[in-house]
PDB file of C-alpha atoms in Angstrom:
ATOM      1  CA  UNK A1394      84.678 128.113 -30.658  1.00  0.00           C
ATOM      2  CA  UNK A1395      87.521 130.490 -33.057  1.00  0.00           C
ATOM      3  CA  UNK A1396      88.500 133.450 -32.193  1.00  0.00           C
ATOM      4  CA  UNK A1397      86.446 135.008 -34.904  1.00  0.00           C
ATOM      5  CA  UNK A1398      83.517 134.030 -33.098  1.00  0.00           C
ATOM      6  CA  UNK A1399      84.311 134.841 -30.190  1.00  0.00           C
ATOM      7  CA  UNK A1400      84.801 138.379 -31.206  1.00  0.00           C
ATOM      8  CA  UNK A1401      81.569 138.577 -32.772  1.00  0.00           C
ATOM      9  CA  UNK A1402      80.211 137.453 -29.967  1.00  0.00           C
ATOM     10  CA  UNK A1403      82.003 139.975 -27.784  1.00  0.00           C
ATOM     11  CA  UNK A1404      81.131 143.058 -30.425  1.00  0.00           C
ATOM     12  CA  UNK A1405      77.240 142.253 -30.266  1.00  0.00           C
ATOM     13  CA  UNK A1406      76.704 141.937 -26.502  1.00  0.00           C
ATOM     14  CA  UNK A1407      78.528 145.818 -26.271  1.00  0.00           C
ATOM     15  CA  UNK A1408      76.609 146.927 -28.907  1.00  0.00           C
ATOM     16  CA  UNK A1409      73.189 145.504 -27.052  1.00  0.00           C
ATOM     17  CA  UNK A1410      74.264 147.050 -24.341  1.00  0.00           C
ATOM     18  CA  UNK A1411      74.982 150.213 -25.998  1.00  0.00           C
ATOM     19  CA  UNK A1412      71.004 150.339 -27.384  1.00  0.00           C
ATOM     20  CA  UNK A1413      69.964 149.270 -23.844  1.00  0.00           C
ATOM     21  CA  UNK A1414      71.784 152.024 -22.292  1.00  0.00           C
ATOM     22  CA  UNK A1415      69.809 154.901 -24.546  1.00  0.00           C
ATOM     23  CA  UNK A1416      66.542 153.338 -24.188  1.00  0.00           C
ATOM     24  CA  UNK A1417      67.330 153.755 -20.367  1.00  0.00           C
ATOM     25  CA  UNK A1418      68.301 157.342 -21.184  1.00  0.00           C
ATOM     26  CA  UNK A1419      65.415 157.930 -23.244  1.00  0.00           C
ATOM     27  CA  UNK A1420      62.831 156.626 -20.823  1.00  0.00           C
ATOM     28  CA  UNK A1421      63.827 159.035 -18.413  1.00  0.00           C
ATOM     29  CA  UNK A1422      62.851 161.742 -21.162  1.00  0.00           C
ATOM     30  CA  UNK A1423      59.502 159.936 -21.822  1.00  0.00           C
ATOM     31  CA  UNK A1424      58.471 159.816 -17.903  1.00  0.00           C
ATOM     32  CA  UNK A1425      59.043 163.708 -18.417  1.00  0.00           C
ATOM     33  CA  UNK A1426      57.167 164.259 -21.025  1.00  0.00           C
ATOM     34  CA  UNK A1427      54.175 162.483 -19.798  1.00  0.00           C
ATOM     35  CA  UNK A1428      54.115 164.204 -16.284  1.00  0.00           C
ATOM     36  CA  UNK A1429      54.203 167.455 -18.154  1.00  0.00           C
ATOM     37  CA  UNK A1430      51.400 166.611 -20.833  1.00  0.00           C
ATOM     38  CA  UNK A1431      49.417 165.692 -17.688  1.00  0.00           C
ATOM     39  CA  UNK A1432      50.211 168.707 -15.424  1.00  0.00           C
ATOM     40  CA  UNK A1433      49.405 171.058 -17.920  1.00  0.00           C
ATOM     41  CA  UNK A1434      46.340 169.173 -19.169  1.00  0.00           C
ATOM     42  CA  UNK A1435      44.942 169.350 -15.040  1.00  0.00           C
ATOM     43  CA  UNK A1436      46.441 172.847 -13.912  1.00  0.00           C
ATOM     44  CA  UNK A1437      45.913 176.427 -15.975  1.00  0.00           C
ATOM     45  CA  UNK A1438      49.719 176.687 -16.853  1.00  0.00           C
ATOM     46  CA  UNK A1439      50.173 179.910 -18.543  1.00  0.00           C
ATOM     47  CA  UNK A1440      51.535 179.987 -22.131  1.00  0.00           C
ATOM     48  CA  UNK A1441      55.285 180.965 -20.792  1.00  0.00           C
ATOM     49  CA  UNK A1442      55.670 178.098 -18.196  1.00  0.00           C
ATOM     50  CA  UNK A1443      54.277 175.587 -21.108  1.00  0.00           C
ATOM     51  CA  UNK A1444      56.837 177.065 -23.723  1.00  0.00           C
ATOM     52  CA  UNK A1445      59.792 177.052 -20.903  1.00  0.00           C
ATOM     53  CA  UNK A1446      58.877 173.295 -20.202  1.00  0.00           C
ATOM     54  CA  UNK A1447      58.778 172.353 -23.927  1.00  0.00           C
ATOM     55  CA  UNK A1448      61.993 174.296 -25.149  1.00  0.00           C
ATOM     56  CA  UNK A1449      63.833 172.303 -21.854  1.00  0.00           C
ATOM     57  CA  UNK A1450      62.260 168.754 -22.588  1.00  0.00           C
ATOM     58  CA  UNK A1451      63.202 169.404 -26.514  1.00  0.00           C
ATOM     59  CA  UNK A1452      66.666 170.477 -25.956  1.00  0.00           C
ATOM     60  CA  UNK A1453      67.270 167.147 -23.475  1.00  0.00           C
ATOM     61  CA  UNK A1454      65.502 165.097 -26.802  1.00  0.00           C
ATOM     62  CA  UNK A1455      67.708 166.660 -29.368  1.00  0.00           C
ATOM     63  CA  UNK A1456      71.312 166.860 -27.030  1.00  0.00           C
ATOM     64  CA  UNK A1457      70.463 162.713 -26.615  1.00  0.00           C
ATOM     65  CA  UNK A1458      70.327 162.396 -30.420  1.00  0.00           C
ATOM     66  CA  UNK A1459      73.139 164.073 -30.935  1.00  0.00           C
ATOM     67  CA  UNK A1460      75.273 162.210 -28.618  1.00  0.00           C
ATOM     68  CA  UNK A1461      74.574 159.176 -30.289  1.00  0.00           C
ATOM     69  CA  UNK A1462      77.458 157.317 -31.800  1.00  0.00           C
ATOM     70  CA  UNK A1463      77.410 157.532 -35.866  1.00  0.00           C
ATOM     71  CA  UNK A1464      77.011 153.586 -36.128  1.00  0.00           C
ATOM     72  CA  UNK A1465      73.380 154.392 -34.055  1.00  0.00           C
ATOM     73  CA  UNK A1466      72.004 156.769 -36.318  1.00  0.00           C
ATOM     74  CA  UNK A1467      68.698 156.088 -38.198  1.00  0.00           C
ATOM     75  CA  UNK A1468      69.998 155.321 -41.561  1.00  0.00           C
ATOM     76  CA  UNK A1469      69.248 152.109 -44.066  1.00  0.00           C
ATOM     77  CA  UNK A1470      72.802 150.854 -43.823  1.00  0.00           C
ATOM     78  CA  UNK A1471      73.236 151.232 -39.848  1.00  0.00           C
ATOM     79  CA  UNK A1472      69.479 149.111 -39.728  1.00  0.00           C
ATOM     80  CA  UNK A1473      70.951 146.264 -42.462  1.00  0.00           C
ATOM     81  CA  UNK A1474      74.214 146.146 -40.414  1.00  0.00           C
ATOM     82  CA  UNK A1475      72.602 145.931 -37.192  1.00  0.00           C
ATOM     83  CA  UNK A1476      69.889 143.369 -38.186  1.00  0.00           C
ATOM     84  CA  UNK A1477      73.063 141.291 -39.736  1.00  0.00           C
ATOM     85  CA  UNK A1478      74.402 141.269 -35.999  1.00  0.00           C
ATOM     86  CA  UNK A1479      70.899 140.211 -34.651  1.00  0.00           C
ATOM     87  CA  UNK A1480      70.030 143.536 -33.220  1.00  0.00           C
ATOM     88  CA  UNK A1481      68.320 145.103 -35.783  1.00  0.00           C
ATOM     89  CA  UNK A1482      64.754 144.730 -33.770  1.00  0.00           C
ATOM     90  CA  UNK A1483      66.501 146.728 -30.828  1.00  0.00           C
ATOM     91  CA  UNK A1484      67.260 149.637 -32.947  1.00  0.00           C
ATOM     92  CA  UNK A1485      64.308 150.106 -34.893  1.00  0.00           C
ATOM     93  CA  UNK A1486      62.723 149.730 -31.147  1.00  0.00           C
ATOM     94  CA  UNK A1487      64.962 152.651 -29.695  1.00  0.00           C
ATOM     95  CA  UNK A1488      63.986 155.314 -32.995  1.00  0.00           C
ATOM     96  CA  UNK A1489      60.210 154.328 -32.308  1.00  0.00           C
ATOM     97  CA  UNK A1490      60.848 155.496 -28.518  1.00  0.00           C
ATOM     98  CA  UNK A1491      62.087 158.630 -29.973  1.00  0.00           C
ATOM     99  CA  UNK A1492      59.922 159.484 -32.937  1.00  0.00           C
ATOM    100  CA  UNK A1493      57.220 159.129 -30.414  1.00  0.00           C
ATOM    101  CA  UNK A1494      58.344 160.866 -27.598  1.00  0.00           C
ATOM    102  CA  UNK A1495      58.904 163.644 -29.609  1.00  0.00           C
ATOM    103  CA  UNK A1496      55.126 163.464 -31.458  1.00  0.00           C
ATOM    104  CA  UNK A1497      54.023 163.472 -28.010  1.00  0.00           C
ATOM    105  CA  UNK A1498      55.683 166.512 -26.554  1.00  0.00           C
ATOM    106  CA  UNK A1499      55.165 168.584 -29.379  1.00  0.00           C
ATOM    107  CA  UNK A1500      51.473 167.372 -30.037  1.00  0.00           C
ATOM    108  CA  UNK A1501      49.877 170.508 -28.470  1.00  0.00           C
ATOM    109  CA  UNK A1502      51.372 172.948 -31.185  1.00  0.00           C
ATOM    110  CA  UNK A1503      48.941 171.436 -33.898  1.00  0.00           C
ATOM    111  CA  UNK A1504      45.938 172.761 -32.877  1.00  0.00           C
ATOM    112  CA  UNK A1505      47.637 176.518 -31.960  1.00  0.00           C
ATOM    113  CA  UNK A1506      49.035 176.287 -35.565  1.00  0.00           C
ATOM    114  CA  UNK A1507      45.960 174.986 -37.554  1.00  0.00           C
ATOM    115  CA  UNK A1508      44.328 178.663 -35.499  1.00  0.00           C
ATOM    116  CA  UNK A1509      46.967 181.256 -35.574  1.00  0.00           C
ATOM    117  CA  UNK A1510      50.666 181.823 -37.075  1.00  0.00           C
ATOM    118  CA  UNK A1511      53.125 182.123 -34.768  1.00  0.00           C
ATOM    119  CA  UNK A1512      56.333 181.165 -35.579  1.00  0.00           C
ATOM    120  CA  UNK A1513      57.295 179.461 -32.687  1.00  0.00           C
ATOM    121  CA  UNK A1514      53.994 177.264 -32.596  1.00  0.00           C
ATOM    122  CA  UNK A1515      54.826 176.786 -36.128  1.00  0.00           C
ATOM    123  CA  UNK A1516      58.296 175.727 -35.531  1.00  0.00           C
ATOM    124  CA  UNK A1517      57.257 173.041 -32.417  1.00  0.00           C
ATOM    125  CA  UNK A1518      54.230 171.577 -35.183  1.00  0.00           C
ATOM    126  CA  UNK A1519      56.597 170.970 -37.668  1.00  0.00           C
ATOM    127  CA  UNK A1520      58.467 169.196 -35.445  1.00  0.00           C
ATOM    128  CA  UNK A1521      55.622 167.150 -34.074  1.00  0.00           C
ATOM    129  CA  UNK A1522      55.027 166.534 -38.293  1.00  0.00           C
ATOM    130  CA  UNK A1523      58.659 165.911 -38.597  1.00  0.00           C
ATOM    131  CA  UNK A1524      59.264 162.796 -35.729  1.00  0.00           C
ATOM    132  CA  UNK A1525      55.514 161.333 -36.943  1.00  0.00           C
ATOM    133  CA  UNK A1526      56.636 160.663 -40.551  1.00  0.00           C
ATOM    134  CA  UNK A1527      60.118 159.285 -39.590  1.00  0.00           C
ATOM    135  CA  UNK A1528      58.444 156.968 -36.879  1.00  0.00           C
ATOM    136  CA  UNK A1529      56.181 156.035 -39.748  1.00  0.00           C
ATOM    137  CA  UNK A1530      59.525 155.628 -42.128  1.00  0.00           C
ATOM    138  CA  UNK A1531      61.186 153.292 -39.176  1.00  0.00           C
ATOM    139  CA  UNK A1532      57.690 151.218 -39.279  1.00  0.00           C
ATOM    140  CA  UNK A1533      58.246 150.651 -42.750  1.00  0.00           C
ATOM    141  CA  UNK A1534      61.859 150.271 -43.282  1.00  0.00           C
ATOM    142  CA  UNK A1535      61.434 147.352 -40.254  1.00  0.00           C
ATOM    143  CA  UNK A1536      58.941 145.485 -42.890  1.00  0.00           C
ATOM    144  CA  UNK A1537      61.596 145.834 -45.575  1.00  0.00           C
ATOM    145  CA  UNK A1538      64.801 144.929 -43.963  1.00  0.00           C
ATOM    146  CA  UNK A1539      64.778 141.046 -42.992  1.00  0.00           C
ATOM    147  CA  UNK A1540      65.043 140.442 -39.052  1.00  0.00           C
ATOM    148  CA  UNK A1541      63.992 143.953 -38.309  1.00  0.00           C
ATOM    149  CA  UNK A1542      59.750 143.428 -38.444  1.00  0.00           C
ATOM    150  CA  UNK A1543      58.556 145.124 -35.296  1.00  0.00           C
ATOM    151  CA  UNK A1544      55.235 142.957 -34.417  1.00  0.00           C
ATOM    152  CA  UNK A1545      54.499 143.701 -31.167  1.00  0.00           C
ATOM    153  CA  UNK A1546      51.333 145.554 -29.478  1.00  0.00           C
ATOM    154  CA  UNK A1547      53.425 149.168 -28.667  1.00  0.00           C
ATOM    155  CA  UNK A1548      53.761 149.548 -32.133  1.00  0.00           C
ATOM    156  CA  UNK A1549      49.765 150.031 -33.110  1.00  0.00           C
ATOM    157  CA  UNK A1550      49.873 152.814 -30.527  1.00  0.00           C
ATOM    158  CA  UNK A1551      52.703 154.844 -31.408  1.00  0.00           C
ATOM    159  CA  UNK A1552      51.582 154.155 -35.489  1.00  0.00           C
ATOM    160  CA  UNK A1553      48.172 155.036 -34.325  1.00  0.00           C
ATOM    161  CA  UNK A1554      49.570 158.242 -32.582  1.00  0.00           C
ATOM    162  CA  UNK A1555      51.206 159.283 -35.810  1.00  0.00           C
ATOM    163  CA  UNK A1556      48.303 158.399 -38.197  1.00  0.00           C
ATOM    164  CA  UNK A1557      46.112 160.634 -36.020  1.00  0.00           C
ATOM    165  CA  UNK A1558      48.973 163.682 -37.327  1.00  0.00           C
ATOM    166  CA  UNK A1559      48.611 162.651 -40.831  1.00  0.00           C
ATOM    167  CA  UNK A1560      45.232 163.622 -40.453  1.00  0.00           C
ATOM    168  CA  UNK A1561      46.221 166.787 -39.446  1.00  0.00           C
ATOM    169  CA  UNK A1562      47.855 167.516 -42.425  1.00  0.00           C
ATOM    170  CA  UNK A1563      45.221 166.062 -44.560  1.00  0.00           C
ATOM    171  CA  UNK A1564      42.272 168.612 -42.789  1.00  0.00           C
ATOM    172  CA  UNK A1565      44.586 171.561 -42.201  1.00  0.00           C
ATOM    173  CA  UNK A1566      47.530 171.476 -45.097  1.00  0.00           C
ATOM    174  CA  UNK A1567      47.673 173.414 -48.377  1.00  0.00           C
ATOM    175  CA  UNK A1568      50.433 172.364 -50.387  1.00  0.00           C
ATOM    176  CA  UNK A1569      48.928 169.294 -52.222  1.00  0.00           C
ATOM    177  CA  UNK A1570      52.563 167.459 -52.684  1.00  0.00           C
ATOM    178  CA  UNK A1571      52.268 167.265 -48.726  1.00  0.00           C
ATOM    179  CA  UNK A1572      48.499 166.195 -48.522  1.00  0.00           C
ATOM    180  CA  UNK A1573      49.346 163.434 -51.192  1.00  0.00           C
ATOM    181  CA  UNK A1574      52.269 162.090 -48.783  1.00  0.00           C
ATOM    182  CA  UNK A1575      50.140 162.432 -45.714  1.00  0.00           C
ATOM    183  CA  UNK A1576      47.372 160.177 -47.372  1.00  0.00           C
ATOM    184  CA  UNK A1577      49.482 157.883 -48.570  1.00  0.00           C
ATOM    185  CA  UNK A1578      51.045 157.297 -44.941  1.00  0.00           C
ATOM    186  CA  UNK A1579      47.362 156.890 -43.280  1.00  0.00           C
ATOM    187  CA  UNK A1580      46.592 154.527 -45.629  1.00  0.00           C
ATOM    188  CA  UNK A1581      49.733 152.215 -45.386  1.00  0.00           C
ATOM    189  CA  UNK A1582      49.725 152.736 -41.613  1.00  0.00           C
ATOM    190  CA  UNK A1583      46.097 151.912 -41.578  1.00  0.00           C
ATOM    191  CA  UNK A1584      46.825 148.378 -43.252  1.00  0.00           C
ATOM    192  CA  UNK A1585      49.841 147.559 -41.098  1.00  0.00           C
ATOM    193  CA  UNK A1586      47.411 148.204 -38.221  1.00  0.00           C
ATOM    194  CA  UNK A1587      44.785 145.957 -39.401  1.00  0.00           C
ATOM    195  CA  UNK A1588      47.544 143.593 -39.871  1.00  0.00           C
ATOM    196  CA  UNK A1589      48.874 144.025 -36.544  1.00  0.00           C
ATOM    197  CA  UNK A1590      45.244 143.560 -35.177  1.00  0.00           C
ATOM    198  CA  UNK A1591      45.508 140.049 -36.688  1.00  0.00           C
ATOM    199  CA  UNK A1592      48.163 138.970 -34.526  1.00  0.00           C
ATOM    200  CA  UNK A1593      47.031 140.540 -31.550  1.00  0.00           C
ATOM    201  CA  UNK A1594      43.530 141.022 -31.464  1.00  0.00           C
ATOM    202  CA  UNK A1595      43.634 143.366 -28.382  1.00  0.00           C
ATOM    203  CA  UNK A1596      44.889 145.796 -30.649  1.00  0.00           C
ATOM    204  CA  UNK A1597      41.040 146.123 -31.883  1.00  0.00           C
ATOM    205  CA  UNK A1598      40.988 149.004 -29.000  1.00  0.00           C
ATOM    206  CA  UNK A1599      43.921 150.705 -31.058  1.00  0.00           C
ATOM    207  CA  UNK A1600      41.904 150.602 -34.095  1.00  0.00           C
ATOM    208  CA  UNK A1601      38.816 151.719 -32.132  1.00  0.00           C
ATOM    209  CA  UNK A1602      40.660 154.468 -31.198  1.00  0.00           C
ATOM    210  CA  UNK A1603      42.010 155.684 -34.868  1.00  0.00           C
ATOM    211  CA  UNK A1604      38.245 155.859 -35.585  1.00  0.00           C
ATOM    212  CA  UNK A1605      36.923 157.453 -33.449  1.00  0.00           C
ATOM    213  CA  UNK A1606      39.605 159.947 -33.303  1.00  0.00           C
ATOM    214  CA  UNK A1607      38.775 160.222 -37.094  1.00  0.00           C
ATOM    215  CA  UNK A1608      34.490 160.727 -35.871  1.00  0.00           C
ATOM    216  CA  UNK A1609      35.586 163.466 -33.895  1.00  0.00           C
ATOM    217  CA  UNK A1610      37.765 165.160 -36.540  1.00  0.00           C
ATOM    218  CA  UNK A1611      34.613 165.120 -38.541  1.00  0.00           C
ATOM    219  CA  UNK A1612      32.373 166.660 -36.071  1.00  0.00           C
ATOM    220  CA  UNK A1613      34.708 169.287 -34.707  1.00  0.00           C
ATOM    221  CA  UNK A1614      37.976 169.594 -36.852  1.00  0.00           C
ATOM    222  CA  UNK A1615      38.950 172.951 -34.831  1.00  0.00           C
ATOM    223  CA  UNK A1616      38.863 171.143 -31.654  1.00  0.00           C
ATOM    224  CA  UNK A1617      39.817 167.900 -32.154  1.00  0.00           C
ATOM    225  CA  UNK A1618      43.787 168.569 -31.644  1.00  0.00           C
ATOM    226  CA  UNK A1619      43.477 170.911 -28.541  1.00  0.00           C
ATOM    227  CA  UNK A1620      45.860 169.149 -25.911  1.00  0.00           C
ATOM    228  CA  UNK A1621      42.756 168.915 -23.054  1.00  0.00           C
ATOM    229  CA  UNK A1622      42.828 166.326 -20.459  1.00  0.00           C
ATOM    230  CA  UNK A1623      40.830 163.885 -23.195  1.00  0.00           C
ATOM    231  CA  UNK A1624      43.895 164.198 -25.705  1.00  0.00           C
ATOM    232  CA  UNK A1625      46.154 163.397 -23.066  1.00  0.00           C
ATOM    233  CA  UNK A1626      44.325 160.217 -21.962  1.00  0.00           C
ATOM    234  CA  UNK A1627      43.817 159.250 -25.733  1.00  0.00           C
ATOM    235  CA  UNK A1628      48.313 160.096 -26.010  1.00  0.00           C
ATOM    236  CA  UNK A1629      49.086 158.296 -22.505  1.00  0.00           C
ATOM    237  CA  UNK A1630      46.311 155.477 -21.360  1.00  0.00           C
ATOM    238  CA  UNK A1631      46.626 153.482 -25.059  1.00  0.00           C
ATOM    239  CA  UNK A1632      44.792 150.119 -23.782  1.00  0.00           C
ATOM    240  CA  UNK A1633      41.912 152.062 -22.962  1.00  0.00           C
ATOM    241  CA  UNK A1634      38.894 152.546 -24.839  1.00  0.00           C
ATOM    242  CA  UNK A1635      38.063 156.430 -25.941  1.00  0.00           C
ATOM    243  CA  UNK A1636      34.978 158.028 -26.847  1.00  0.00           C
ATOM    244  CA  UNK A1637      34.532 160.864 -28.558  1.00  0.00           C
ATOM    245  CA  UNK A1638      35.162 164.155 -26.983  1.00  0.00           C
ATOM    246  CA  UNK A1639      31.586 165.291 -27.870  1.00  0.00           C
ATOM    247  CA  UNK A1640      28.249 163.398 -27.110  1.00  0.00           C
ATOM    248  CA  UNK A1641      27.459 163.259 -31.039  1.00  0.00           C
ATOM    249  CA  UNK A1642      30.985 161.424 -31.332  1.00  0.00           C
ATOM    250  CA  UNK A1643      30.239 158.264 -29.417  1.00  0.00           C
ATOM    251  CA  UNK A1644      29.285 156.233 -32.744  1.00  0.00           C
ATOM    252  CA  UNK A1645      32.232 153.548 -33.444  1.00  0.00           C
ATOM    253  CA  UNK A1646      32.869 153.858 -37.554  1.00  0.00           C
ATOM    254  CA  UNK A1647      34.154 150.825 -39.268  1.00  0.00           C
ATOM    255  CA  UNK A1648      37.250 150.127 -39.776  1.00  0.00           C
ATOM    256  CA  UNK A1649      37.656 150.797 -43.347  1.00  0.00           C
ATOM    257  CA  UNK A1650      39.839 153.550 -45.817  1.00  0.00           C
ATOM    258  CA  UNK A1651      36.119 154.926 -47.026  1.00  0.00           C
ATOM    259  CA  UNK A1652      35.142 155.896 -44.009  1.00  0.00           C
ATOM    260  CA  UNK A1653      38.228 157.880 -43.503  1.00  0.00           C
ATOM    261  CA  UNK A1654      37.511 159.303 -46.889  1.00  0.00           C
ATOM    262  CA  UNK A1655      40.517 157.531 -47.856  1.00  0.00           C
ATOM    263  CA  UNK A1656      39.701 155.291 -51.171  1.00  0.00           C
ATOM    264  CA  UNK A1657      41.936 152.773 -53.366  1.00  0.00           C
TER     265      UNK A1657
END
């Protein structure tokens, strides 16, 4: 073996590490975020305790971003480079963790901003918006560059997650530019689902889930988003089944763009 090689070597197992370390960091920030989705879902938090527990969970999400190293930031060349090194799987794996830790924490605000203004609900919505389109635009750059495809089962949920948001903006947003872009997300997510489904058919539950999500949004729109101990199982347990959150919503829809009003 050269000494080039042996370099290269030596450069890719630090920079594996490196991505290893963060998801470690970043899982601590997850277990967080799902023991407070759950405590507040189970106990009558008042608004104040919620808001101090989401301002301190977003700050530790945004100080980890921003400690990462420029050659770890979400951009095209960074995935190319890594993927070139072998590693490009790992870091598309590390921005889902984030995009959907931070759809998850700031889930709640939807249905408070789809209600009332409030600039502060607005601000923590847009956010939730914000991290669901990039973990959709991570999904998608994976299928583009070569050695980065991200296959496996966790990936239906988190996509699944994010679809559900898009649908947020398609019942609840005015600007039509947005609505367009929203649409067009659900429906590409919707067939990398169904593809995903295809190599792991287990994933039919994740699909089963998008639907009936989607039933429910058409029974009770106003509802549908409100962070209750149902929305957290349907965030947190994804290999479970759901029904809907109202007896009329038990039906299973197809899975089909139609029947999410969605048409080629």
């Amino acid at each position: 073996m050269g000494p080039g090689n042996e370099h290269n070597i030596t450069v890719e197992n630090i920079t594996k590490s490196s991505i290893l370390a963060e998801m470690v960091r970043l899982n601590r920030i997850l277990l967080q975020i799902n023991q407070f989705n759950i405590r507040a879902s189970e106990n009558n938090l008042d608004s104040q305790s919620i808001m101090n527990d989401v301002e301190d969970l977003s700050q530790q999400l945004d100080i980890w971003f921003e400690e990462l190293p420029d050659h770890m930031m979400d951009t095209r060349e960074n995935l190319t480079r890594y993927s070139e090194q072998g590693l490009g799987r790992l870091l598309v794996a590390l921005y889902l963790g984030y995009y959907n830790y931070g759809q998850m924490l700031f889930y709640r605000f939807l249905h408070e901003d789809s209600r009332t203004f409030d600039s502060r609900t607005r601000y923590y919505a847009n956010k939730c918006k914000y991290h669901a389109s990039k973990l959709c635009e991570i999904v998608y750059a994976s299928e583009e560059v070569p050695g980065c495809d991200a296959k496996y089962n966790m990936v239906g949920h988190v996509l699944m997650i994010a679809s559900t948001i898009q649908i947020h903006t398609l019942l609840f947003e005015e600007n039509e530019d947005i609505v367009a872009i929203a649409r067009k997300r659900l429906e590409k997510n919707f067939c990398i689902l169904t593809h995903l489904v295809s190599l792991w058919p287990t994933l039919d539950v994740c699909m089963d889930r998008l639907m009936t999500f989607h039933a429910s949004c058409r029974e009770s729109a106003e509802t549908s988003f409100c962070m209750d101990q149902w929305m957290v199982q349907f965030l947190v347990e994804f290999a479970k089944p759901v029904s809907g959150k109202d007896p009329e919503t038990q039906h299973k829809s197809s899975w089909s763009l139609s029947s999410m009003g969605i048409v080629h």
